[in-house]
Amino acid sequence: MTMTSRAGISVDRLEAAARRDPGPADVGDALPPAQRKPASRALLARHSPWILTMLSVAAGVVVWAIASRTLDSPLFPSPLRIAQALIESIGNGTLLADIAVSVRRIAIGFVLGCLVGVPLGLAMGLFPLVRAFCDPVVQFLRFVPPIAWLIPAIMWFGIGETSKIAIIFYMTVFLVLLNTMTGVAAIPRNQLRSAENYGVSGWQLFAWIVFPATLSYSVAGARIAMGNSFAAVVGAELIAANAGLGYRIVDSGQWMAMDQMFGAMLVLGLLGIAADRLARLLATRFLRHYVHADDHGD
Amino acid sequence: MATEPVAAGSQAAEQGSIAVRDVSFGFGSGRPEVLDDVTFDVASGEFFVLLGPSGCGKSTVLNLIAGFEQPTQGTVLASGRPVAGAARDRVVIFQDSDSLYGWLTVRDNVTFPLRVQGIAARERDERALAALKVVGLKGHEDKYPGELSGGMKQRTQLARALVLDAPILLMDEPFAALDAQTRSILQDELVQLSVTMRRTVLFITHDIGEAILLGDRVGIMRAGPGSSIKETIVVHLSRPRRRGSAEFGALYDRIHRSISEEVQQALRREDSLL
Ligand SMILES: Nc1ncnc2c1ncn2[C@@H]1O[C@H](COP(=O)(O)OP(=O)(O)OP(=O)(O)O)[C@@H](O)[C@H]1O
Ligand SMILES: [Mg+2]
């Protein structure tokens, strides 16, 4: 008895801590009236995420500008120079072409990876025999990073698109597969039991329970993969490529065109953010109820 | 230790009867037995309540009858037939509300068992609405489980079980999360269902008053491990029952004493192990 109550105290503390976590919501409104700030401060609190974002970006630019000014080296082009290079590359069409090439590689590899990763992850989660057979290979390969496959991929698939897409595909498959498998294991037992109770057939269990119950896990895996694929595409374009953002970084670096190089890096980062935001938007829009009650937000 | 004679004979086992015979159960070898020689019968249309200290194995008994688990020894019969797996003639209301499907609305959760059977959408919705009315959730059809309180989830589960019109209801502390008023309304509904529709109910609770209020008979389980039915008590009070009466109080005390004994014994056993 005493033990449970003692344990209870610490659990209470944890929960209190969790409640204190402000999360994405508007903190100002959650405070009791006595702690409310005056109107102007409340306004600041409401818009603070945006204000802080702007400040953060501005600070980054300023730090870069100061560094570039004080060092006065061609290795540190000023923000203005980088912007000019960007505008120039938009003007002559290279930027859009590079973006198109890289995004296409990412998109194809990513979609193929999801198309293979989700069913395989479900099958491994559902059927012990499939899991027993595939798991050793999966466990081994997941510690061999995509970049390690770059040379063999080029040797096998040539220097064309296939080798680059294969790298993205490889990376996506494992993340999606492992997450999906975890999702199957995490289905509450009573959800399966109740479905069994109502006499669902095999395919009904799959389509009506297992797939929707696992979807949020697959999507979480896909989101991580989407983020990583921007790193992976640079890796894939390091060697034997003649277009793409990764190629542009390597190529302009070799020509000491640092402004172009940083411009491409900037675009890469922005594209990554945009892709992640889009994925998040779609997930909250269409998958809100597929997410388990506790993992809302993030 | 007065065990009442069992009701229905095994021969003419009626639709809706339950028979648990010499059942033992453990979660795999090397672990202590949870149940050791559990035997009891529930007649068709009877309201049978299981009481016992926490962790003694009440939910486990229910899982065996539901067909989610198989006994290591002994037999479980439903409507006279051996239980081979889960089936919709024995519908379960789970102790935890995590059995609700988070991606479906309350309505779609409640119609789910009917959808499985291929019943047309019109009829599904009508039956779901009727069941939701019974549990007092009309107007909440379009909410998702994540937007419900604990008691509302429990009532959604109840509605989802009721749409099936199953002859046997297996209910694991279904009213534990409810306020006294809602609970009392649902208790009345349940008694109605069991008396007028002659549904068989196996009902687990920790609330002795609720057990006496609802049950035709009350089975008390020993503290585990190796739990069994300690005694079965027939509730001779006429319905509708009231909590205030002298007989009610006497029965309450008797059951309370019986369970306390078990809890005390379990504590002593734990102490001697330490
Ligand atoms: N999945 C499981 N694996 C191993 N042991 C289990 C499992 N589920 C239950 N047990 C054990 O079986 C025993 C009986 O559990 P059960 O859930 O049937 O108790 P209960 O009487 O329903 O308790 P409560 O009143 O607290 O719900 C407990 O000692 C528990 O530790
Ligand atoms: Mg229980």
Coordinates of C-alpha atoms and ligand atoms in Angstrom, one line a residue:
Chain A
M1 CA 0.0 0.0 0.0
T2 CA 2.7 2.5 1.0
M3 CA 4.6 1.5 -2.0
T4 CA 1.9 2.4 -4.4
S5 CA 1.3 5.7 -2.7
R6 CA 4.9 6.5 -2.9
A7 CA 5.0 5.6 -6.5
G8 CA 1.9 7.7 -7.0
I9 CA 3.7 10.8 -5.9
S10 CA 6.4 10.6 -8.5
V11 CA 3.8 9.8 -11.2
D12 CA 1.9 12.9 -10.2
R13 CA 5.0 14.9 -10.5
L14 CA 5.7 13.6 -14.0
E15 CA 2.1 14.4 -15.0
A16 CA 2.4 17.8 -13.6
A17 CA 5.6 18.3 -15.5
A18 CA 3.9 17.1 -18.7
R19 CA 1.0 19.6 -18.1
R20 CA 3.5 22.4 -17.6
D21 CA 5.0 21.7 -21.1
P22 CA 3.5 24.6 -23.0
G23 CA 3.4 22.7 -26.3
P24 CA 2.2 24.4 -29.5
A25 CA -0.9 26.1 -27.9
D26 CA -1.2 29.7 -27.0
V27 CA 0.2 29.8 -23.5
G28 CA -1.2 33.2 -22.7
D29 CA -4.7 32.0 -22.7
A30 CA -4.0 29.0 -20.5
L31 CA -2.9 31.1 -17.6
P32 CA -5.3 31.8 -14.8
P33 CA -6.7 35.3 -14.8
A34 CA -4.5 36.5 -12.0
Q35 CA -1.4 35.7 -14.0
R36 CA -2.7 37.3 -17.3
K37 CA -0.5 39.9 -18.8
P38 CA -1.7 43.3 -19.8
A39 CA -3.1 43.6 -23.4
S40 CA 0.1 44.6 -25.1
R41 CA 2.0 41.8 -23.6
A42 CA -0.7 39.4 -24.4
L43 CA -0.5 40.5 -28.0
L44 CA 3.2 39.9 -27.9
A45 CA 2.6 36.4 -26.4
R46 CA 0.1 35.5 -29.1
H47 CA 2.4 36.5 -32.0
S48 CA 5.7 35.6 -30.2
P49 CA 6.3 32.5 -32.3
W50 CA 6.3 34.6 -35.5
I51 CA 8.3 37.4 -34.0
L52 CA 10.8 35.0 -32.6
T53 CA 11.1 33.2 -36.0
M54 CA 11.8 36.5 -37.7
L55 CA 14.3 37.5 -35.1
S56 CA 16.0 34.1 -35.3
V57 CA 16.4 34.4 -39.1
A58 CA 17.5 38.0 -38.8
A59 CA 20.1 37.1 -36.2
G60 CA 21.4 34.3 -38.5
V61 CA 21.8 36.7 -41.4
V62 CA 23.4 39.4 -39.2
V63 CA 26.0 36.9 -37.7
W64 CA 26.8 35.7 -41.2
A65 CA 27.1 39.3 -42.5
I66 CA 29.4 40.3 -39.7
A67 CA 31.6 37.2 -40.1
S68 CA 31.8 37.8 -43.8
R69 CA 32.7 41.5 -43.3
T70 CA 35.4 40.9 -40.6
L71 CA 37.0 37.9 -42.3
D72 CA 36.8 39.6 -45.7
S73 CA 37.6 36.3 -47.4
P74 CA 36.2 34.9 -50.7
L75 CA 35.3 31.8 -48.6
F76 CA 32.7 33.9 -46.8
P77 CA 30.6 35.7 -49.3
S78 CA 28.2 38.3 -47.9
P79 CA 24.5 37.6 -47.7
L80 CA 24.0 40.1 -50.4
R81 CA 26.4 38.3 -52.7
I82 CA 24.7 35.0 -52.0
A83 CA 21.3 36.6 -52.8
Q84 CA 22.7 38.0 -56.0
A85 CA 24.0 34.6 -57.1
L86 CA 20.6 33.1 -56.3
I87 CA 18.8 35.7 -58.4
E88 CA 21.3 35.1 -61.2
S89 CA 20.7 31.4 -61.1
I90 CA 17.0 31.9 -61.2
G91 CA 17.5 34.2 -64.2
N92 CA 19.5 31.8 -66.2
G93 CA 17.3 28.9 -65.2
T94 CA 19.9 26.7 -63.6
L95 CA 18.3 26.9 -60.1
L96 CA 14.9 25.7 -61.2
A97 CA 16.5 23.0 -63.3
D98 CA 18.6 21.9 -60.3
I99 CA 15.6 21.9 -58.0
A100 CA 13.5 20.0 -60.5
V101 CA 16.2 17.3 -60.9
S102 CA 16.7 16.8 -57.1
V103 CA 13.0 17.0 -56.2
R104 CA 12.2 14.5 -58.9
R105 CA 14.8 12.1 -57.5
I106 CA 13.6 12.5 -54.0
A107 CA 9.9 12.2 -55.0
I108 CA 10.4 9.0 -57.0
G109 CA 12.6 7.3 -54.5
F110 CA 10.4 8.4 -51.6
V111 CA 7.2 7.2 -53.1
L112 CA 8.7 3.9 -54.2
G113 CA 10.2 3.5 -50.7
C114 CA 6.8 4.1 -49.1
L115 CA 5.0 1.7 -51.5
V116 CA 7.4 -1.0 -50.6
G117 CA 8.1 -0.1 -46.9
V118 CA 4.5 0.1 -45.7
P119 CA 3.3 -3.3 -47.0
L120 CA 6.5 -5.0 -46.0
G121 CA 6.3 -3.4 -42.5
L122 CA 2.7 -4.5 -42.2
A123 CA 3.6 -8.0 -43.3
M124 CA 6.5 -8.2 -40.9
G125 CA 4.4 -6.9 -38.1
L126 CA 1.5 -9.3 -38.7
F127 CA 3.2 -12.5 -39.7
P128 CA 5.9 -14.0 -37.4
L129 CA 7.2 -16.1 -40.2
V130 CA 7.8 -13.1 -42.5
R131 CA 9.3 -11.2 -39.6
A132 CA 11.6 -14.1 -38.7
F133 CA 12.7 -14.3 -42.3
C134 CA 13.2 -10.6 -43.0
D135 CA 14.3 -9.3 -39.7
P136 CA 18.0 -10.4 -39.7
V137 CA 18.5 -8.7 -43.1
V138 CA 16.6 -5.6 -42.1
Q139 CA 18.5 -5.3 -38.8
F140 CA 21.8 -5.6 -40.6
L141 CA 21.0 -3.3 -43.5
R142 CA 19.7 -0.6 -41.3
F143 CA 23.2 0.0 -39.9
V144 CA 24.6 0.3 -43.4
P145 CA 24.0 4.0 -44.3
P146 CA 22.7 5.0 -47.7
I147 CA 25.9 6.8 -48.5
A148 CA 27.8 3.5 -48.2
W149 CA 25.8 2.2 -51.2
L150 CA 26.7 5.1 -53.4
I151 CA 29.6 3.4 -55.2
P152 CA 28.0 0.0 -55.7
A153 CA 24.8 1.8 -56.8
I154 CA 26.6 3.7 -59.5
M155 CA 28.4 0.5 -60.6
W156 CA 25.2 -1.4 -60.8
F157 CA 22.7 1.1 -62.0
G158 CA 25.0 3.5 -64.0
I159 CA 25.6 7.2 -63.5
G160 CA 22.0 8.0 -64.6
E161 CA 18.9 8.6 -62.5
T162 CA 18.5 5.1 -61.3
S163 CA 21.4 5.1 -58.9
K164 CA 20.3 8.4 -57.2
I165 CA 16.7 7.2 -56.9
A166 CA 17.9 3.9 -55.5
I167 CA 19.8 5.7 -52.7
I168 CA 16.6 7.7 -51.7
F169 CA 14.5 4.5 -52.0
Y170 CA 16.9 2.5 -49.8
M171 CA 16.8 5.1 -47.0
T172 CA 13.0 5.5 -47.2
V173 CA 12.2 1.8 -47.2
F174 CA 14.0 1.2 -43.9
L175 CA 12.5 4.1 -42.0
V176 CA 9.0 3.5 -43.2
L177 CA 9.3 -0.3 -42.7
L178 CA 10.6 -0.1 -39.2
N179 CA 8.0 2.4 -38.1
T180 CA 5.2 0.5 -39.6
M181 CA 6.3 -2.6 -37.9
T182 CA 6.4 -0.8 -34.6
G183 CA 2.9 0.5 -35.3
V184 CA 1.6 -3.0 -35.7
A185 CA 3.1 -4.1 -32.4
A186 CA 1.6 -1.0 -30.7
I187 CA -2.0 -1.7 -31.7
P188 CA -3.9 -1.9 -28.4
R189 CA -4.7 -5.5 -27.7
N190 CA -8.3 -4.8 -27.0
Q191 CA -8.8 -3.2 -30.4
L192 CA -7.8 -6.5 -32.0
R193 CA -9.8 -8.5 -29.5
S194 CA -13.0 -6.5 -30.0
A195 CA -12.7 -6.9 -33.7
E196 CA -12.2 -10.6 -33.2
N197 CA -15.3 -10.5 -31.0
Y198 CA -17.4 -9.0 -33.8
G199 CA -16.2 -11.7 -36.2
V200 CA -14.1 -9.8 -38.6
S201 CA -12.6 -11.7 -41.5
G202 CA -8.9 -11.6 -42.3
W203 CA -9.1 -8.8 -44.8
Q204 CA -11.6 -6.8 -42.7
L205 CA -9.2 -6.9 -39.8
F206 CA -6.4 -5.7 -42.1
A207 CA -8.3 -2.9 -43.9
W208 CA -10.5 -1.7 -41.0
I209 CA -8.2 -2.1 -38.0
V210 CA -4.6 -2.9 -38.7
F211 CA -4.0 -0.4 -41.5
P212 CA -5.8 2.6 -39.9
A213 CA -4.3 1.8 -36.5
T214 CA -0.8 1.8 -38.0
L215 CA -1.1 4.7 -40.3
S216 CA 0.2 7.3 -38.0
Y217 CA 3.4 5.3 -37.4
S218 CA 3.9 4.8 -41.2
V219 CA 3.4 8.6 -41.7
A220 CA 5.9 9.4 -38.9
G221 CA 8.4 7.2 -40.6
A222 CA 7.7 8.7 -44.0
R223 CA 8.2 12.2 -42.5
I224 CA 11.6 11.4 -41.1
A225 CA 12.5 9.8 -44.4
M226 CA 11.4 12.9 -46.2
G227 CA 13.7 15.0 -44.1
N228 CA 16.6 12.6 -44.5
S229 CA 16.1 12.4 -48.3
F230 CA 17.4 16.0 -48.6
A231 CA 20.6 14.8 -47.0
A232 CA 20.7 11.6 -49.0
V233 CA 20.1 13.4 -52.4
V234 CA 23.2 15.5 -51.8
G235 CA 25.1 12.4 -51.1
A236 CA 23.8 10.7 -54.2
E237 CA 24.7 13.7 -56.3
L238 CA 28.3 13.9 -55.0
I239 CA 29.7 11.6 -57.6
A240 CA 28.8 11.2 -61.2
A241 CA 26.0 13.7 -61.5
N242 CA 25.6 16.7 -63.8
A243 CA 22.6 18.4 -62.3
G244 CA 20.8 18.8 -59.0
L245 CA 21.3 20.8 -55.9
G246 CA 23.8 18.4 -54.5
Y247 CA 25.8 18.5 -57.8
R248 CA 25.6 22.3 -57.7
I249 CA 27.1 22.5 -54.2
V250 CA 30.0 20.2 -55.2
D251 CA 30.5 21.8 -58.6
S252 CA 30.5 25.4 -57.5
G253 CA 32.7 24.5 -54.6
Q254 CA 35.2 23.1 -57.0
W255 CA 35.2 26.4 -58.9
M256 CA 35.4 28.3 -55.7
A257 CA 32.0 29.9 -56.5
M258 CA 31.2 30.1 -52.9
D259 CA 28.2 32.4 -53.4
Q260 CA 26.6 29.9 -55.7
M261 CA 27.4 27.0 -53.4
F262 CA 25.8 28.7 -50.3
G263 CA 22.9 29.7 -52.4
A264 CA 22.3 26.0 -53.3
M265 CA 22.6 25.0 -49.7
L266 CA 20.1 27.7 -48.7
V267 CA 17.6 26.5 -51.2
L268 CA 18.2 22.9 -50.0
G269 CA 17.4 23.8 -46.5
L270 CA 14.3 25.8 -47.4
L271 CA 13.0 23.0 -49.6
G272 CA 13.4 20.6 -46.7
I273 CA 11.5 22.9 -44.3
A274 CA 8.8 23.4 -46.9
A275 CA 8.4 19.6 -47.5
D276 CA 8.3 18.9 -43.8
R277 CA 5.7 21.7 -43.2
L278 CA 3.6 20.4 -46.1
A279 CA 3.7 16.8 -44.7
R280 CA 2.8 18.1 -41.3
L281 CA -0.1 20.2 -42.7
L282 CA -1.5 17.2 -44.6
A283 CA -1.1 14.9 -41.6
T284 CA -3.0 17.3 -39.2
R285 CA -5.5 17.9 -41.9
F286 CA -6.4 14.4 -42.9
L287 CA -4.9 12.1 -40.3
R288 CA -5.8 13.9 -37.1
H289 CA -7.9 11.1 -35.7
Y290 CA -5.5 8.4 -36.8
V291 CA -2.9 9.7 -34.4
H292 CA -3.2 8.3 -30.9
A293 CA -4.8 10.7 -28.5
D294 CA -1.5 11.3 -26.7
D295 CA 0.7 12.2 -29.6
H296 CA -1.2 15.2 -30.9
G297 CA 0.8 18.3 -31.7
D298 CA 4.6 17.9 -31.6
Chain B
M1 CA -18.5 -21.9 2.3
A2 CA -22.1 -22.6 1.3
T3 CA -21.9 -23.2 -2.5
E4 CA -25.3 -23.1 -4.1
P5 CA -26.2 -25.9 -6.3
V6 CA -25.6 -25.1 -10.0
A7 CA -28.6 -24.2 -12.1
A8 CA -28.9 -25.5 -15.6
G9 CA -28.0 -29.1 -16.2
S10 CA -25.4 -29.7 -18.9
Q11 CA -27.7 -31.9 -20.9
A12 CA -30.4 -29.3 -21.8
A13 CA -27.9 -26.4 -22.0
E14 CA -30.0 -23.5 -23.1
Q15 CA -29.1 -20.8 -25.5
G16 CA -27.1 -18.2 -23.6
S17 CA -25.9 -20.3 -20.7
I18 CA -22.3 -20.3 -19.5
A19 CA -20.5 -23.2 -17.9
V20 CA -16.9 -23.0 -16.5
R21 CA -15.7 -26.5 -15.4
D22 CA -12.5 -27.2 -13.4
V23 CA -10.7 -24.5 -15.3
S24 CA -7.1 -23.7 -14.6
F25 CA -5.1 -21.1 -16.4
G26 CA -1.6 -19.5 -16.3
F27 CA 0.3 -17.1 -18.6
G28 CA 2.9 -19.5 -19.8
S29 CA 5.1 -22.0 -18.0
G30 CA 7.3 -20.7 -15.2
R31 CA 4.6 -18.2 -14.2
P32 CA 2.3 -18.9 -11.3
E33 CA -1.2 -20.2 -12.1
V34 CA -3.7 -17.4 -12.2
L35 CA -6.7 -19.7 -11.9
D36 CA -6.8 -23.0 -10.2
D37 CA -9.9 -25.1 -10.6
V38 CA -12.6 -22.5 -11.3
T39 CA -16.1 -23.9 -11.6
F40 CA -19.4 -22.1 -11.9
D41 CA -22.4 -22.0 -14.1
V42 CA -24.5 -19.1 -15.3
A43 CA -28.0 -20.0 -16.4
S44 CA -29.6 -18.6 -19.5
G45 CA -31.0 -15.2 -18.7
E46 CA -29.2 -15.0 -15.4
F47 CA -27.4 -12.0 -14.0
F48 CA -24.2 -13.3 -12.5
V49 CA -21.8 -10.9 -10.7
L50 CA -18.1 -11.7 -10.1
L51 CA -16.5 -10.1 -7.1
G52 CA -13.0 -10.5 -5.7
P53 CA -9.8 -8.7 -4.7
S54 CA -7.9 -6.8 -7.4
G55 CA -5.7 -9.0 -9.5
C56 CA -7.4 -12.2 -8.4
G57 CA -8.3 -13.1 -12.0
K58 CA -11.8 -11.8 -12.7
S59 CA -10.8 -10.4 -16.1
T60 CA -9.0 -13.6 -16.9
V61 CA -12.2 -15.6 -16.3
L62 CA -14.0 -13.3 -18.6
N63 CA -11.3 -13.6 -21.3
L64 CA -11.6 -17.4 -21.1
I65 CA -15.4 -17.2 -21.6
A66 CA -15.0 -14.7 -24.4
G67 CA -12.6 -17.1 -26.1
F68 CA -9.6 -14.7 -26.1
E69 CA -7.6 -17.1 -24.0
Q70 CA -7.7 -20.9 -23.8
P71 CA -7.7 -22.7 -20.4
T72 CA -4.7 -24.9 -19.6
Q73 CA -7.1 -27.3 -18.1
G74 CA -10.9 -27.8 -17.9
T75 CA -13.6 -26.7 -20.2
V76 CA -15.6 -23.6 -20.9
L77 CA -19.0 -23.9 -22.6
A78 CA -21.2 -21.2 -24.0
S79 CA -24.8 -22.2 -24.9
G80 CA -23.6 -25.7 -24.3
R81 CA -20.9 -25.6 -26.9
P82 CA -17.2 -25.6 -26.1
V83 CA -15.7 -22.2 -26.5
A84 CA -13.1 -22.3 -29.4
G85 CA -12.6 -18.6 -29.9
A86 CA -14.3 -15.3 -29.8
A87 CA -17.7 -15.0 -31.3
R88 CA -20.4 -12.4 -31.4
D89 CA -22.9 -14.4 -29.3
R90 CA -20.7 -13.4 -26.4
V91 CA -20.0 -9.7 -26.6
V92 CA -17.4 -8.2 -24.4
I93 CA -17.3 -4.8 -22.7
F94 CA -13.7 -4.3 -21.9
Q95 CA -12.3 -3.0 -18.7
D96 CA -10.1 -0.4 -20.6
S97 CA -11.7 1.9 -23.1
D98 CA -8.7 1.4 -25.5
S99 CA -10.8 -1.0 -27.4
L100 CA -12.6 1.9 -29.1
Y101 CA -11.3 2.8 -32.6
G102 CA -9.7 6.2 -32.4
W103 CA -10.1 6.9 -36.2
L104 CA -13.8 6.3 -36.2
T105 CA -16.6 8.6 -34.8
V106 CA -18.8 7.4 -32.0
R107 CA -21.4 6.5 -34.5
D108 CA -19.0 4.5 -36.7
N109 CA -17.6 2.8 -33.6
V110 CA -21.0 1.7 -32.6
T111 CA -22.0 0.6 -36.1
F112 CA -18.8 -1.3 -36.6
P113 CA -20.0 -4.7 -35.4
L114 CA -23.0 -4.3 -37.8
R115 CA -20.7 -3.3 -40.7
V116 CA -18.7 -6.5 -40.2
Q117 CA -21.9 -8.4 -40.7
G118 CA -22.7 -6.6 -43.9
I119 CA -25.9 -5.0 -42.6
A120 CA -27.1 -2.0 -44.7
A121 CA -26.1 1.5 -43.7
R122 CA -29.6 2.7 -43.0
E123 CA -30.4 -0.1 -40.5
R124 CA -26.9 0.3 -39.0
D125 CA -27.4 3.9 -38.3
E126 CA -30.9 3.3 -36.8
R127 CA -29.7 0.7 -34.5
A128 CA -26.7 2.7 -33.5
L129 CA -28.8 5.7 -32.7
A130 CA -31.1 3.6 -30.6
A131 CA -28.2 2.1 -28.6
L132 CA -26.6 5.6 -28.2
K133 CA -29.9 6.9 -26.8
V134 CA -30.0 4.1 -24.2
V135 CA -26.5 5.1 -22.9
G136 CA -27.3 8.8 -23.1
L137 CA -24.9 9.7 -25.8
K138 CA -27.3 11.1 -28.4
G139 CA -25.9 14.3 -29.9
H140 CA -22.3 13.0 -29.5
E141 CA -22.4 10.7 -32.6
D142 CA -19.9 12.8 -34.6
K143 CA -17.2 13.0 -31.9
Y144 CA -14.1 10.9 -31.9
P145 CA -13.0 8.8 -29.0
G146 CA -10.2 11.2 -28.3
E147 CA -12.7 13.9 -27.7
L148 CA -14.7 11.9 -25.0
S149 CA -14.4 11.7 -21.3
G150 CA -13.6 8.4 -19.6
G151 CA -17.3 7.7 -18.8
M152 CA -18.4 8.7 -22.3
K153 CA -15.9 6.2 -23.8
Q154 CA -17.2 3.5 -21.5
R155 CA -20.8 4.3 -22.6
T156 CA -19.7 4.2 -26.2
Q157 CA -18.3 0.7 -25.6
L158 CA -21.6 -0.2 -24.0
A159 CA -23.6 1.0 -27.0
R160 CA -21.3 -0.9 -29.4
A161 CA -22.0 -4.1 -27.4
L162 CA -25.7 -3.5 -27.2
V163 CA -26.3 -3.1 -31.0
L164 CA -25.4 -6.7 -31.5
D165 CA -28.3 -8.1 -29.5
A166 CA -26.1 -10.9 -28.3
P167 CA -27.5 -13.5 -25.9
I168 CA -24.5 -13.2 -23.6
L169 CA -23.0 -10.0 -22.3
L170 CA -19.6 -10.1 -20.7
M171 CA -19.0 -6.9 -18.8
D172 CA -15.8 -5.9 -17.1
E173 CA -16.4 -3.1 -14.7
P174 CA -18.5 -1.2 -17.3
F175 CA -19.7 1.5 -14.9
A176 CA -16.5 2.1 -13.0
A177 CA -15.9 5.5 -14.6
L178 CA -19.4 7.0 -14.2
D179 CA -21.1 9.4 -11.8
A180 CA -23.6 8.0 -9.4
Q181 CA -26.7 9.2 -11.4
T182 CA -25.6 8.0 -14.8
R183 CA -24.5 4.7 -13.3
S184 CA -27.9 4.3 -11.7
I185 CA -29.7 4.9 -15.0
L186 CA -27.5 2.5 -16.8
Q187 CA -27.9 -0.1 -14.1
D188 CA -31.7 0.1 -14.5
E189 CA -31.4 -0.3 -18.3
L190 CA -29.2 -3.3 -17.8
V191 CA -31.6 -5.0 -15.4
Q192 CA -34.4 -4.3 -17.9
L193 CA -32.3 -5.9 -20.6
S194 CA -31.5 -8.9 -18.6
V195 CA -35.0 -9.4 -17.2
T196 CA -37.2 -8.6 -20.2
M197 CA -34.9 -9.7 -23.0
R198 CA -33.6 -12.6 -20.9
R199 CA -30.0 -11.8 -21.8
T200 CA -27.3 -13.6 -19.8
V201 CA -25.0 -11.2 -18.1
L202 CA -21.6 -11.9 -16.5
F203 CA -20.7 -8.7 -14.7
I204 CA -17.5 -7.8 -12.9
T205 CA -17.4 -5.1 -10.4
H206 CA -15.6 -3.9 -7.2
D207 CA -18.8 -2.2 -5.9
I208 CA -20.5 -4.6 -3.5
G209 CA -23.7 -2.5 -3.5
E210 CA -23.8 -2.6 -7.3
A211 CA -23.4 -6.4 -7.1
I212 CA -26.4 -6.8 -4.8
L213 CA -28.4 -4.3 -6.7
L214 CA -27.9 -6.1 -10.0
G215 CA -27.1 -9.8 -9.5
D216 CA -29.2 -12.8 -9.3
R217 CA -26.2 -14.5 -7.9
V218 CA -22.8 -13.2 -6.7
G219 CA -19.6 -15.3 -7.1
I220 CA -16.7 -14.3 -4.9
M221 CA -13.2 -15.2 -6.0
R222 CA -10.3 -16.0 -3.8
A223 CA -7.1 -13.9 -3.8
G224 CA -4.6 -15.2 -6.3
P225 CA -2.4 -16.7 -7.4
G226 CA -4.3 -19.9 -8.1
S227 CA -7.7 -18.3 -7.6
S228 CA -11.0 -20.1 -7.7
I229 CA -14.6 -19.4 -6.7
K230 CA -14.7 -19.1 -3.0
E231 CA -18.5 -19.0 -2.7
T232 CA -21.6 -18.2 -4.6
I233 CA -24.3 -16.3 -2.9
V234 CA -27.9 -16.1 -4.2
V235 CA -29.4 -12.6 -3.9
H236 CA -33.0 -13.4 -2.8
L237 CA -34.2 -9.7 -2.8
S238 CA -37.1 -8.9 -5.0
R239 CA -36.8 -6.4 -7.8
P240 CA -36.7 -3.4 -8.0
R241 CA -34.1 -3.4 -5.2
R242 CA -33.3 -0.6 -2.8
R243 CA -30.1 0.0 -1.1
G244 CA -31.7 0.9 2.3
S245 CA -33.3 -2.3 3.3
A246 CA -32.1 -4.5 6.2
E247 CA -31.6 -7.5 4.0
F248 CA -29.5 -5.4 1.7
G249 CA -27.3 -4.4 4.6
A250 CA -26.9 -7.9 5.9
L251 CA -25.9 -9.2 2.5
Y252 CA -23.5 -6.3 2.0
D253 CA -21.8 -7.1 5.3
R254 CA -21.6 -10.8 4.5
I255 CA -20.0 -10.2 1.1
H256 CA -17.7 -7.5 2.5
R257 CA -16.4 -9.8 5.2
S258 CA -15.8 -12.5 2.7
I259 CA -13.7 -10.3 0.4
S260 CA -11.9 -8.7 3.3
E261 CA -10.8 -12.2 4.5
E262 CA -9.3 -12.8 1.1
V263 CA -7.5 -9.5 0.9
Q264 CA -6.1 -10.0 4.4
Q265 CA -4.9 -13.4 3.6
A266 CA -3.2 -12.2 0.5
L267 CA -1.4 -9.5 2.4
R268 CA -0.2 -12.0 5.0
R269 CA 1.0 -14.2 2.2
E270 CA 2.9 -11.3 0.7
D271 CA 4.4 -10.5 4.1
S272 CA 5.7 -14.0 4.6
L273 CA 7.3 -13.9 1.2
L274 CA 9.2 -10.7 2.0
Ligands
LIG1 N1 -1.1 -10.4 -20.1 C1 -0.8 -10.9 -18.9 N2 0.4 -11.5 -18.8 C2 0.8 -12.0 -17.6 N3 0.1 -11.9 -16.5 C3 -1.1 -11.3 -16.5 C4 -1.6 -10.8 -17.8 N4 -2.8 -10.3 -17.5 C5 -3.1 -10.5 -16.2 N5 -2.0 -11.1 -15.6 C6 -2.0 -11.5 -14.2 O1 -3.1 -12.3 -14.0 C7 -3.7 -12.0 -12.7 C8 -5.1 -11.8 -12.8 O2 -5.3 -10.6 -13.6 P1 -6.8 -10.1 -13.9 O3 -6.7 -8.9 -14.8 O4 -7.6 -11.2 -14.4 O5 -7.3 -9.6 -12.5 P2 -8.6 -8.9 -12.1 O6 -9.3 -9.7 -11.0 O7 -9.4 -8.6 -13.3 O8 -8.1 -7.5 -11.4 P3 -8.8 -6.1 -11.4 O9 -9.9 -6.2 -10.4 O10 -7.7 -5.2 -10.8 O11 -9.2 -5.7 -12.7 C9 -2.9 -10.9 -12.1 O12 -2.0 -11.4 -11.1 C10 -2.1 -10.4 -13.3 O13 -0.8 -10.0 -12.8
MG2 MG -9.9 -6.8 -14.2

